[in-house]
Short mmCIF file of C-alpha atoms and ligand atoms in Angstrom, two decimals:
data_model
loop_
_atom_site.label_atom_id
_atom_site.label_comp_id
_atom_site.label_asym_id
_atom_site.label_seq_id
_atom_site.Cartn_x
_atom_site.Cartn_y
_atom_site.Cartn_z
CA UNK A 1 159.14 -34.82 35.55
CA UNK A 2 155.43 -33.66 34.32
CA UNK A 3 152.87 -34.01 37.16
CA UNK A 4 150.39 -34.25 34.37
CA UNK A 5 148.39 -36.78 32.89
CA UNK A 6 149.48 -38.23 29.39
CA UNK A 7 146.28 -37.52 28.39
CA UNK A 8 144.74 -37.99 25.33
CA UNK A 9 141.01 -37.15 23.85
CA UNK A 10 138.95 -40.42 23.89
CA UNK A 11 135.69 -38.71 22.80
CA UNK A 12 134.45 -42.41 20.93
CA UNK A 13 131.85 -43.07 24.25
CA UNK A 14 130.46 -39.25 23.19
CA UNK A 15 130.07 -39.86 19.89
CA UNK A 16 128.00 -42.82 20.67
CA UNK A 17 125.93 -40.33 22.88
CA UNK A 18 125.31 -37.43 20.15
CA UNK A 19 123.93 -40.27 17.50
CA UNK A 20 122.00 -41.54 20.29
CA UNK A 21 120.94 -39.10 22.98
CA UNK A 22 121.93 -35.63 21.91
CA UNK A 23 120.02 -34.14 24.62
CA UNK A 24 122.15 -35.97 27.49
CA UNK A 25 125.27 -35.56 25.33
CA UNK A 26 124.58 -32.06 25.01
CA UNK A 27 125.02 -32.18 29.13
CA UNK A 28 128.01 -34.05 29.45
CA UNK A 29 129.50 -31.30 26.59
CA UNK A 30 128.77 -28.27 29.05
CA UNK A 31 130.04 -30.15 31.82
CA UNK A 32 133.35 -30.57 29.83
CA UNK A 33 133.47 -27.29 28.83
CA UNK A 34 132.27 -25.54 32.48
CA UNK A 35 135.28 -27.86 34.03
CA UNK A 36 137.71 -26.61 31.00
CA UNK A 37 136.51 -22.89 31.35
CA UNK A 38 136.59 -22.78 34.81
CA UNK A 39 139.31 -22.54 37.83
CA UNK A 40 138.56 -25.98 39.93
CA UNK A 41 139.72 -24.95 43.91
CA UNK A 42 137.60 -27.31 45.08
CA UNK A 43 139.80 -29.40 47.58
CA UNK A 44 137.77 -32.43 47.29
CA UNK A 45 138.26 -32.70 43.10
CA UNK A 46 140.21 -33.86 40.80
CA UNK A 47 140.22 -34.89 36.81
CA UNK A 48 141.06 -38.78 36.93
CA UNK A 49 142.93 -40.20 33.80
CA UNK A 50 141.08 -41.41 30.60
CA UNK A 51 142.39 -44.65 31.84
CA UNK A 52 140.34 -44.37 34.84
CA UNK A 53 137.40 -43.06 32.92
CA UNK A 54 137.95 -46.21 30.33
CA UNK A 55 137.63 -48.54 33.12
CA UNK A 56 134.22 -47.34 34.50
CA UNK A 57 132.88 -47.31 30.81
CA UNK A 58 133.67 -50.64 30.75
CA UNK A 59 131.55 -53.90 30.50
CA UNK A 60 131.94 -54.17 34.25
CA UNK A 61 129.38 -52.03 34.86
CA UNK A 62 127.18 -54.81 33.61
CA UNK A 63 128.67 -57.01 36.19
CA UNK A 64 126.49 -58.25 39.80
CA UNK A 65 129.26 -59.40 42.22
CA UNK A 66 127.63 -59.35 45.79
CA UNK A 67 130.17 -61.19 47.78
CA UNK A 68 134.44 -61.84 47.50
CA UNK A 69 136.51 -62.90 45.42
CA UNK A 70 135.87 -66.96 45.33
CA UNK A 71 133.19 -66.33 47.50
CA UNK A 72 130.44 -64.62 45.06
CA UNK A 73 126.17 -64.76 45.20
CA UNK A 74 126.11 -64.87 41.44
CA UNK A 75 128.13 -66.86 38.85
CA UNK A 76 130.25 -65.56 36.16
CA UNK A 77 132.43 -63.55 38.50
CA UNK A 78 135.87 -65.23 37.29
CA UNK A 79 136.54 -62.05 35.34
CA UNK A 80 135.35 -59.40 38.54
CA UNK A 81 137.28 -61.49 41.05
CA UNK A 82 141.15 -60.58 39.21
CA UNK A 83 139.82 -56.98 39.10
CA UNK A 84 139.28 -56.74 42.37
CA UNK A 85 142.04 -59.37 43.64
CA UNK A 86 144.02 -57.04 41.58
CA UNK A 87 142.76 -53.57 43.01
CA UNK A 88 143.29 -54.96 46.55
CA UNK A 89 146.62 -56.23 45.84
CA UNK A 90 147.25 -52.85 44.80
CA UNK A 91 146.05 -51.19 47.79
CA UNK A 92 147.76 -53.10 50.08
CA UNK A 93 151.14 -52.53 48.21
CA UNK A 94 150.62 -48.83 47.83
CA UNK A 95 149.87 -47.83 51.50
CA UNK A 96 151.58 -50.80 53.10
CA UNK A 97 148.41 -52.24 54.96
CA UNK A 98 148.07 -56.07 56.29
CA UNK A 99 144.45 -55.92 54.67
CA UNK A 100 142.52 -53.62 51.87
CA UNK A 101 138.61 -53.41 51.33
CA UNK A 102 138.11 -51.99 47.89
CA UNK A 103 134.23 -52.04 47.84
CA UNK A 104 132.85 -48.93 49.65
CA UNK A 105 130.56 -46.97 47.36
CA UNK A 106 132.04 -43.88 48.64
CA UNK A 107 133.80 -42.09 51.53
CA UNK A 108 130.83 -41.69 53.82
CA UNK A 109 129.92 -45.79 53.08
CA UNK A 110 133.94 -46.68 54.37
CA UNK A 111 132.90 -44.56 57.76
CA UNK A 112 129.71 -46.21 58.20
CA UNK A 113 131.55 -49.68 58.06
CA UNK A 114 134.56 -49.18 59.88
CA UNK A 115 131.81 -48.23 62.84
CA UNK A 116 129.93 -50.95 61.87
CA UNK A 117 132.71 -53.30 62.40
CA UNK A 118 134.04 -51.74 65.37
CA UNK A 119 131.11 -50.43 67.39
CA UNK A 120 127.32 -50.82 68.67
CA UNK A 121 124.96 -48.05 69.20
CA UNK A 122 124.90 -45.80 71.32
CA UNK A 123 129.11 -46.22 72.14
CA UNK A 124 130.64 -42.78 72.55
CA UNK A 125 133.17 -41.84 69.70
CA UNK A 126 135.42 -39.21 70.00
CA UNK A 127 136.03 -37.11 66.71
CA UNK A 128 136.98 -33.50 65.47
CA UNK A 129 133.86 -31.53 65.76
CA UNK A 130 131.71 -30.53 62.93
CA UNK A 131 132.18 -26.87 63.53
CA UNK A 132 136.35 -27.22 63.46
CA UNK A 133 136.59 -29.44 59.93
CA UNK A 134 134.64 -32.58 61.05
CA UNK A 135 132.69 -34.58 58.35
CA UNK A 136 128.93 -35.39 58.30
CA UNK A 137 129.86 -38.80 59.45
CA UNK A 138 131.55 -37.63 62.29
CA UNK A 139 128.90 -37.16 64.37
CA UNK A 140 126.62 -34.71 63.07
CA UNK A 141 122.83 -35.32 63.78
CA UNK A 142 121.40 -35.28 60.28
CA UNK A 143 123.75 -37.97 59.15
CA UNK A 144 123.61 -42.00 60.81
CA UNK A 145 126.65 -41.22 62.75
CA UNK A 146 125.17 -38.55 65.15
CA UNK A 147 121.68 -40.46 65.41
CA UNK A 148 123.42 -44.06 65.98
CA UNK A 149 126.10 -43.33 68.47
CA UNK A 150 127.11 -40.85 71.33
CA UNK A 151 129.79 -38.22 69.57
CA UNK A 152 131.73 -36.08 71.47
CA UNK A 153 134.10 -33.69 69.39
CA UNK A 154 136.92 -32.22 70.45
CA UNK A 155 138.00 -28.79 69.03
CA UNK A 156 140.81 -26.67 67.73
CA UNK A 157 142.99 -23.97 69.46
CA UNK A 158 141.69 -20.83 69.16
CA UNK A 159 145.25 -18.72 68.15
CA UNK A 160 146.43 -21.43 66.56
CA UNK A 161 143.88 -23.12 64.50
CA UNK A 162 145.78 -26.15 65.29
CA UNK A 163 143.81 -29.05 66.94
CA UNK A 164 144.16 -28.92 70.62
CA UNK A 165 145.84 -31.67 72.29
CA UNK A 166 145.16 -31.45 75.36
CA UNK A 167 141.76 -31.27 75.04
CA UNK A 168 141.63 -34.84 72.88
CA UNK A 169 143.39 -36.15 75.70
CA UNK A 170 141.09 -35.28 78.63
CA UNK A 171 138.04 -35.84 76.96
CA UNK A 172 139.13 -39.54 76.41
CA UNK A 173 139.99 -39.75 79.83
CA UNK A 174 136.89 -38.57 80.77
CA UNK A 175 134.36 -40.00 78.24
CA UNK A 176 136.67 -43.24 77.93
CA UNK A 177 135.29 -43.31 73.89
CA UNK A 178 134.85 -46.73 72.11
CA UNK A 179 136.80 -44.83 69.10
CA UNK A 180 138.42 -42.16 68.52
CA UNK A 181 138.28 -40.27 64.74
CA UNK A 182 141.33 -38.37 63.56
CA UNK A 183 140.78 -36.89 59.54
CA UNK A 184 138.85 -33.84 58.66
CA UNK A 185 137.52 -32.30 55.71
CA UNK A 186 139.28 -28.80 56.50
CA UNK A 187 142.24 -28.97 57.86
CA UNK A 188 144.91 -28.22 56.68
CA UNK A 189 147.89 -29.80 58.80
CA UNK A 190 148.87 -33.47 59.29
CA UNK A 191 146.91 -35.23 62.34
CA UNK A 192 149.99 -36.16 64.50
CA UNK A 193 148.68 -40.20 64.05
CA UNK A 194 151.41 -41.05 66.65
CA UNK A 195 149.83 -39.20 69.05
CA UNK A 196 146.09 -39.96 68.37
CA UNK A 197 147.46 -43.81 68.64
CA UNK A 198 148.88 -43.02 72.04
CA UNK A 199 145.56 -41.49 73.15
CA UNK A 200 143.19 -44.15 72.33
CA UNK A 201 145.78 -46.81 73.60
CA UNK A 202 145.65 -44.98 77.02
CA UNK A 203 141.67 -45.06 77.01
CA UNK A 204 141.08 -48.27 75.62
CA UNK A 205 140.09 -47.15 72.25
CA UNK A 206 139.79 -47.84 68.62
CA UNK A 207 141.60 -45.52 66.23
CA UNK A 208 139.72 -44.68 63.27
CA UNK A 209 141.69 -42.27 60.91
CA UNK A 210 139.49 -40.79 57.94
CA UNK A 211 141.79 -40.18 55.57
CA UNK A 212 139.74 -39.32 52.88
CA UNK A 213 141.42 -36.07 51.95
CA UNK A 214 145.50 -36.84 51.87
CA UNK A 215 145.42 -40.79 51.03
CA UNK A 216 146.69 -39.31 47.89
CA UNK A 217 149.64 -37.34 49.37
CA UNK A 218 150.21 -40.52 51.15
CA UNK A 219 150.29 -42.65 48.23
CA UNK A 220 152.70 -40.05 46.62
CA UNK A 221 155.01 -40.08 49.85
CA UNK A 222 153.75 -36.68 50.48
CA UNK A 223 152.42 -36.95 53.47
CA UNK A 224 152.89 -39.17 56.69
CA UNK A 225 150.72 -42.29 56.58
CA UNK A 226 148.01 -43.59 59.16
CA UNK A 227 148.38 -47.08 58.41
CA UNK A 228 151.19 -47.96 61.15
CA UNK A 229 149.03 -46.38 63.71
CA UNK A 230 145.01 -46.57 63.19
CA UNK A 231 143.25 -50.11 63.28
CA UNK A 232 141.17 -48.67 60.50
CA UNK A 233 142.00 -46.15 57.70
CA UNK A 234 139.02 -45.13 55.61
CA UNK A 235 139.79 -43.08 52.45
CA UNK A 236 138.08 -42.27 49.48
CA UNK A 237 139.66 -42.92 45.89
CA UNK A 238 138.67 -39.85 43.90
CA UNK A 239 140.42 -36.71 45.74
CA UNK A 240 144.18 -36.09 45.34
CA UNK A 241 144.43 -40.16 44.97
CA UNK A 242 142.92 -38.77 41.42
CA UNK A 243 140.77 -42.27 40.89
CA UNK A 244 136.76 -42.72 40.55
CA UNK A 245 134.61 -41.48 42.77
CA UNK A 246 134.54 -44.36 45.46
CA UNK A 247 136.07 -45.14 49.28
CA UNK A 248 138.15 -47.93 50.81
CA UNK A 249 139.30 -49.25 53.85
CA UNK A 250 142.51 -50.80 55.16
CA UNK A 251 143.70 -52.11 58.60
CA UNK A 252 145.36 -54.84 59.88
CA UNK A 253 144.69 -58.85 59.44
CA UNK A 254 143.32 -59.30 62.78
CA UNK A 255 140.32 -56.87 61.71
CA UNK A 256 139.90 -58.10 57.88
CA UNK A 257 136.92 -60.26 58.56
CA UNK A 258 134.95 -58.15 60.36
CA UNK A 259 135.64 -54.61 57.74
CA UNK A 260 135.28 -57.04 55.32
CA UNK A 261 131.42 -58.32 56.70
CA UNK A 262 130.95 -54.72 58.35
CA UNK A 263 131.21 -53.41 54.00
CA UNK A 264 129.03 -57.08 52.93
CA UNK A 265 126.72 -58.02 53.91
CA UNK A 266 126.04 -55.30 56.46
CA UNK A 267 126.16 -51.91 54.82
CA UNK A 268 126.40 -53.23 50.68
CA UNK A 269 125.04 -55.15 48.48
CA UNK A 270 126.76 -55.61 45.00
CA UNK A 271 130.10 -54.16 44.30
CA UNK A 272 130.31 -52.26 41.87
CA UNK A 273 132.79 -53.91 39.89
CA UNK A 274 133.84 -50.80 36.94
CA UNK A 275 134.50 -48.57 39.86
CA UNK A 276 136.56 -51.31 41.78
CA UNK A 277 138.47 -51.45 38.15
CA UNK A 278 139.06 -47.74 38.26
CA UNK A 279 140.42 -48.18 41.58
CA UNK A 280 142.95 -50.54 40.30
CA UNK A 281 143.89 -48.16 37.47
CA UNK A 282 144.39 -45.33 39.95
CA UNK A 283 146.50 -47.01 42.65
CA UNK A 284 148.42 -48.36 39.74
CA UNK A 285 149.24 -44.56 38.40
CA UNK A 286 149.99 -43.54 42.09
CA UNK A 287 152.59 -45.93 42.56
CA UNK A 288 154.71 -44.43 39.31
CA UNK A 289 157.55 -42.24 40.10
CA UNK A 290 155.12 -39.43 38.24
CA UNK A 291 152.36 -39.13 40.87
CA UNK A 292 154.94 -39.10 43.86
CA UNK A 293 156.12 -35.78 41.67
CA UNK A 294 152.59 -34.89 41.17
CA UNK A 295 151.21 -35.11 44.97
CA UNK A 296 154.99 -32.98 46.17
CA UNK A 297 153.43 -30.49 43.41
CA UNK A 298 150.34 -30.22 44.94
CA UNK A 299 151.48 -29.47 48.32
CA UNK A 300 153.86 -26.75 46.86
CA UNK A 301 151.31 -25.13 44.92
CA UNK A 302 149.12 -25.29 48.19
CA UNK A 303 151.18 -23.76 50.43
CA UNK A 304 152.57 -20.94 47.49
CA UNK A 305 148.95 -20.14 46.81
CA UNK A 306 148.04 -19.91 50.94
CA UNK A 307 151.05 -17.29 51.08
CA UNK A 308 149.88 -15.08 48.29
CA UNK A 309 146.49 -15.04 49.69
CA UNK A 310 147.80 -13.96 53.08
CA UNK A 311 149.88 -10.93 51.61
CA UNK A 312 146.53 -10.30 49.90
CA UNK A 313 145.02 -9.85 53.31
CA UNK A 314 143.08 -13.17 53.63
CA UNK A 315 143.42 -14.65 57.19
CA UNK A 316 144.77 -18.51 56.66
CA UNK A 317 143.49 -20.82 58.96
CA UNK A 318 146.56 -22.33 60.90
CA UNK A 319 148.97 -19.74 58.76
CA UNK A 320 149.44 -22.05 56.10
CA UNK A 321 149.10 -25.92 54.71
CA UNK A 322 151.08 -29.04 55.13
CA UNK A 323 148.65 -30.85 52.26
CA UNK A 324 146.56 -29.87 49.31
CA UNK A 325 143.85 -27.52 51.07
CA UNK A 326 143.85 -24.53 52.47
CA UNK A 327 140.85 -22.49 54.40
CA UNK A 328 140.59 -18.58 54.63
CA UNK A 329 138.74 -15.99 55.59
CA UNK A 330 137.93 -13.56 53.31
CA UNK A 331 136.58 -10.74 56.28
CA UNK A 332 139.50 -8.72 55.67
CA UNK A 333 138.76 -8.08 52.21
CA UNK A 334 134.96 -6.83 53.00
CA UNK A 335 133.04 -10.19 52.59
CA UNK A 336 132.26 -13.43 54.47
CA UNK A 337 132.89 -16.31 52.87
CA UNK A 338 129.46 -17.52 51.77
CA UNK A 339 129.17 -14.36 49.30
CA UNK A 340 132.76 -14.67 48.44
CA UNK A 341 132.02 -17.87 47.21
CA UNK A 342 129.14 -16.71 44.63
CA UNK A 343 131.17 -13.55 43.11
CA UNK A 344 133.89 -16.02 42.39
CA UNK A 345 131.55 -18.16 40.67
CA UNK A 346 130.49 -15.70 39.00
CA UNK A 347 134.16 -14.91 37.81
CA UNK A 348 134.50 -18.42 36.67
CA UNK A 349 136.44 -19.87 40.08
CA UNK A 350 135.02 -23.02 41.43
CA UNK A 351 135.62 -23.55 45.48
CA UNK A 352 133.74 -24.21 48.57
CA UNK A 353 132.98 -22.34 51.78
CA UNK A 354 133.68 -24.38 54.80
CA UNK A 355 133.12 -23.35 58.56
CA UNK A 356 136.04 -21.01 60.63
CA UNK A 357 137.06 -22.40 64.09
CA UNK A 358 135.79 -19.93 66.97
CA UNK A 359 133.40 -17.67 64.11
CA UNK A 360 130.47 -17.06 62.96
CA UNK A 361 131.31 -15.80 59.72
CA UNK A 362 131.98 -18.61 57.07
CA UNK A 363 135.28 -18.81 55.32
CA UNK A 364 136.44 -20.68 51.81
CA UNK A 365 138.54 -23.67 51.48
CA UNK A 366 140.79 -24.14 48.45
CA UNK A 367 142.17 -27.20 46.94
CA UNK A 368 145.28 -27.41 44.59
CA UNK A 369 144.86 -31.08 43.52
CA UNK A 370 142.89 -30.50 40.52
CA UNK A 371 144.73 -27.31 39.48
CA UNK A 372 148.07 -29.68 39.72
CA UNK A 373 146.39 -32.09 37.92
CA UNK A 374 146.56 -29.76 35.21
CA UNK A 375 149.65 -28.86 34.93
CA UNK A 376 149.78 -25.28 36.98
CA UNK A 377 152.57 -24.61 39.20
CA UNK A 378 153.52 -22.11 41.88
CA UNK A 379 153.33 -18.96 39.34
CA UNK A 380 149.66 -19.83 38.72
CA UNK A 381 149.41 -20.11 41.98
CA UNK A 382 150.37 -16.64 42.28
CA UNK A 383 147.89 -15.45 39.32
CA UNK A 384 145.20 -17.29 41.23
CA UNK A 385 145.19 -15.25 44.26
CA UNK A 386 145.64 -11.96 42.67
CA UNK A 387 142.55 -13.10 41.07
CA UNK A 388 140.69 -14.25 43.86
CA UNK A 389 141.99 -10.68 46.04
CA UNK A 390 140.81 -8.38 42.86
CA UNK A 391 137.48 -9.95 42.70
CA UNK A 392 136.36 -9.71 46.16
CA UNK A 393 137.96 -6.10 46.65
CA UNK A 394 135.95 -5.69 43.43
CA UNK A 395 138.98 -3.97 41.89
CA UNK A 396 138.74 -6.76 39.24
CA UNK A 397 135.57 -6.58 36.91
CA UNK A 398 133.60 -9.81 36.70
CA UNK A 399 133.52 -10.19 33.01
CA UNK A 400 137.62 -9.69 33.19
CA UNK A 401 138.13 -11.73 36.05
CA UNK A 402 136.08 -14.62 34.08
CA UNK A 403 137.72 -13.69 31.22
CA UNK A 404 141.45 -14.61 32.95
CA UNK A 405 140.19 -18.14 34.52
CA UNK A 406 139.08 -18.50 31.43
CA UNK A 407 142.42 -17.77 29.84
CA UNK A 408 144.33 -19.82 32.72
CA UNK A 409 141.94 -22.95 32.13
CA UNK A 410 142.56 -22.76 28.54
CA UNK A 411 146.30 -22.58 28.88
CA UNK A 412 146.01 -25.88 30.92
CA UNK A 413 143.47 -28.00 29.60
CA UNK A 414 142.98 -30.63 31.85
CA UNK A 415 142.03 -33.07 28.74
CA UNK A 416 144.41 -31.93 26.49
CA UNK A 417 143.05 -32.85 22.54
C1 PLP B 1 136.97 -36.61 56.01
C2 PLP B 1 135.92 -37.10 55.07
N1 PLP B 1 135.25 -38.22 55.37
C3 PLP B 1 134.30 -38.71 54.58
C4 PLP B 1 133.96 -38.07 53.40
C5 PLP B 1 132.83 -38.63 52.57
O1 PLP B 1 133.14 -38.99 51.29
P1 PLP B 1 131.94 -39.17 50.22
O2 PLP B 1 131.51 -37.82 49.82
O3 PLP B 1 132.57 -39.98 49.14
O4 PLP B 1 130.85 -39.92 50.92
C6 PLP B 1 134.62 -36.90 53.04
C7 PLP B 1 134.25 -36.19 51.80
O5 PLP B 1 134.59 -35.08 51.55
C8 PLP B 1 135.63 -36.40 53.89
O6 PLP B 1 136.29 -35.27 53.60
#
């Protein structure tokens, strides 16, 4: 079964753009073409569907709908209350939850409203910290989350990469949390949920799992889900879930009410209704028998492409993947991560650098959603990391190594037409 999008061209929005404003079309063009020219490892991307794309084009954009469904600030919402009765319907069927919240503007706006609905400042939360794969909103003092309550952040084991049990458990003995965070932007094994649920039940605690980065395994049956065990999930839509850039929340009925106040009126104002449409597109296409193909893809690829890298010589974090992303470090190989990152750049390979448990040095972190999304499979994989390995050995010359992503790219296109 093709993991791919049936995509087709739709370049009719463009064309209105070029007679227009050829100077902003001109932009979105070399966008197209860098993301078409280019190897996307970024874990967090993704190229949603022209169906998602036609939905935030849409005349919803035009739409103010502060409020619910049936429960609106403005009038003419008949229309933007069957998208979104229809997106949450969705939700809920898709990951199995009592109660969905399709409204967050984005991952980091789901966070701030699952605290908001579970906490007051100051509480102590308990969450990976920032230097093992934790997330801005997890506690780090530039961001609301470190400034507006007491974080303390457990780690992860030192030989193992893997996150250390033991240690979750006596700091919430000790520190007795309000909440405790499971979910991570780098790591690249399945937070045992049963576990974490066990944990906060024996300290009195909230579970909060951020599942931003594998609610799209999850909706594909790829990966274990968080909904029978965390009073919230928080996700965000546009990652491996492959819809609009956006978050959500689910959790059970007894909590609806106060997610639901903790998104509007507290941390929100309008929704914005052609993203909430988007959202309905995309957990419509990850219910199909296609994405569940799709997302076990991905986590092949992932864990294909984190074994070539380690016969390359790259050190993988936790020696391999359970999901879509892996993180490496690239010492072995004569560089730190931060200028690995720019020579591959350079050679036309799009990733990020992310931090290394118990180093200095910074590593990379790879994604294979978007790469999947396109169509590659476990021999790319392969290509990619001889790539990636002749590049940073600098046995590969830039202008050749740009040259082959190039070639790879063009060989998947991930808008085919
Ligand atoms: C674990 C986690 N939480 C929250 C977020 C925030 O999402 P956004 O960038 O949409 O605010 C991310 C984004 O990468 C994430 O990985």
């Amino acid at each position: 079964m093709s993991v791919t999008h049936a995509l087709a061209a739709d370049d009719s929005g463009l064309d209105v753009l070029l007679r227009q404003d050829p100077e902003l079309a001109e932009i979105l063009l070399a966008e197209r073409r860098r993301q078409s020219t280019t190897l996307q490892l970024i874990a967090a991307e993704n190229f949603t569907s022209p169906a998602v794309l036609a939905a935030l084009g849409s005349p919803l954009a035009n739409k103010y709908a502060e409020g619910y469904p049936g429960a609106r600030h403005h009038g003419g919402c008949e229309i933007a209350d069957v998208a979104e009765r229809l997106a949450v319907e969705r939700a809920r069927d898709l990951f199995g939850a009592e109660h969905a919240n399709v409204q967050s503007h984005s991952g980091s706006s789901a966070v701030l409203a699952a605290y908001a609905a579970l906490l007051r400042p100051g509480d102590t939360v308990l969450a990976l910290g920032l230097p093992y794969g934790g997330h801005l909103t997890h506690g780090s003092p530039a961001n609301f989350s470190g400034r507006w309550f007491d974080f303390v952040g457990y780690g992860v084991d030192a030989e193992t990469g893997l996150v250390d049990h033991d240690q979750v458990r006596t700091l919430a003995r000790a520190r007795r949390p309000k909440a405790i965070v499971c979910g991570s932007i780098a790591y690249p094994r399945h937070p045992d949920y049963a576990f974490f649920r066990d944990v906060a039940d024996e300290a009195g605690a909230y579970l909060i799992a951020d599942a931003a980065h594998p609610m799209g395994l999850v909706a594909g049956g790829a990966a274990p889900s968080p909904v029978p065990y965390a009073d919230i999930v928080c996700a965000t839509t546009h990652k491996v879930l492959r819809g609009p850039r956006g978050g959500m929340i689910l959790c059970g009925s007894e909590l609806a009410e106060r997610v639901d106040r903790a998104v509007f009126p507290f941390t929100q104002g309008g929704a914005q209704m052609h993203t909430i449409a988007a959202k309905a597109v995309a957990f419509g296409e990850a219910r199909t028998p296609a994405f569940a193909a799709y997302a076990r893809q991905v986590v092949a690829n992932a864990r294909t492409l984190a074994a070539h890298l380690a016969a390359e010589g790259f050190v993988v974090t936790t020696g391999g993947t359970d999901t879509h992303l892996i993180t490496v470090d690239p010492a072995p190989l004569g560089v730190d991560g931060r200028t690995a990152r720019g020579l591959l750049a350079a050679a036309g390979i799009v990733l990020d650098c992310c931090a290394l448990p118990h180093a200095d040095a910074r590593g990379l972190r790879l994604g294979t959603a978007a790469v999947t999304t396109q169509g590659m499979g476990e021999r790319e994989m392969r290509t990619v990391a001889t790539l990636l390995a002749g590049v940073l050995r600098g046995a590969t010359d830039p202008a050749a190594a740009r040259a082959a992503a190039r070639d790879l790219a063009a060989e998947f296109p991930p808008y085919p037409g």
